Coordinates of C-alpha atoms in Angstrom, one line a residue:
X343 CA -18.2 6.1 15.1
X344 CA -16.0 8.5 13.0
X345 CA -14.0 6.8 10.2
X346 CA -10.3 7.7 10.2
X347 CA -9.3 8.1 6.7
X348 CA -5.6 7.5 5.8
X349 CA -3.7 8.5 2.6
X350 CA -1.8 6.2 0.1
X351 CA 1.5 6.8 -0.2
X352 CA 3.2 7.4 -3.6
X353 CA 6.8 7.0 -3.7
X354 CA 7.4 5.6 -0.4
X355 CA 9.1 2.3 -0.2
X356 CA 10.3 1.8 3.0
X357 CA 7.8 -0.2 5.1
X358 CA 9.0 1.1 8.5
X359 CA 8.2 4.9 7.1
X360 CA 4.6 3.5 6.3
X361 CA 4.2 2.3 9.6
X362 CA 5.7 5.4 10.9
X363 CA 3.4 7.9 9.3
X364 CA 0.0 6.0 9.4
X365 CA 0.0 5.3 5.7
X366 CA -2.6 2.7 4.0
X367 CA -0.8 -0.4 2.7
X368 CA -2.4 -2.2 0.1
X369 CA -0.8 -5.6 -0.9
X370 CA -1.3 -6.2 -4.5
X371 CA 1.5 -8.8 -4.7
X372 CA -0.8 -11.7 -5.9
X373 CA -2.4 -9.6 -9.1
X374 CA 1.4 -10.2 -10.3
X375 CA 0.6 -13.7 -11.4
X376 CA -2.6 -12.8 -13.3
X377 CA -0.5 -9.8 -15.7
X378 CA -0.3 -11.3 -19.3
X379 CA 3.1 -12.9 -19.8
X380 CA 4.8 -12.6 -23.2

């Protein structure tokens, strides 16, 4: 089976143009809570 390789975005933050143009999405919203805090 061929693998379908799709690019990351950079600069797009609309999720409907993701969607739109096959991007990858990559949630990454729960590394927020490990980031050091002052």
């Amino acid at each position: 089976m061929a693998e379908v390789k799709r690019s990351l975005p950079i600069g797009i933050q609309s999720f409907e143009k993701l969607i739109e143009a096959n991007f990858l999405y990559i949630d990454k919203t729960k590394y927020i809570w490990d980031l050091p805090r002052p």
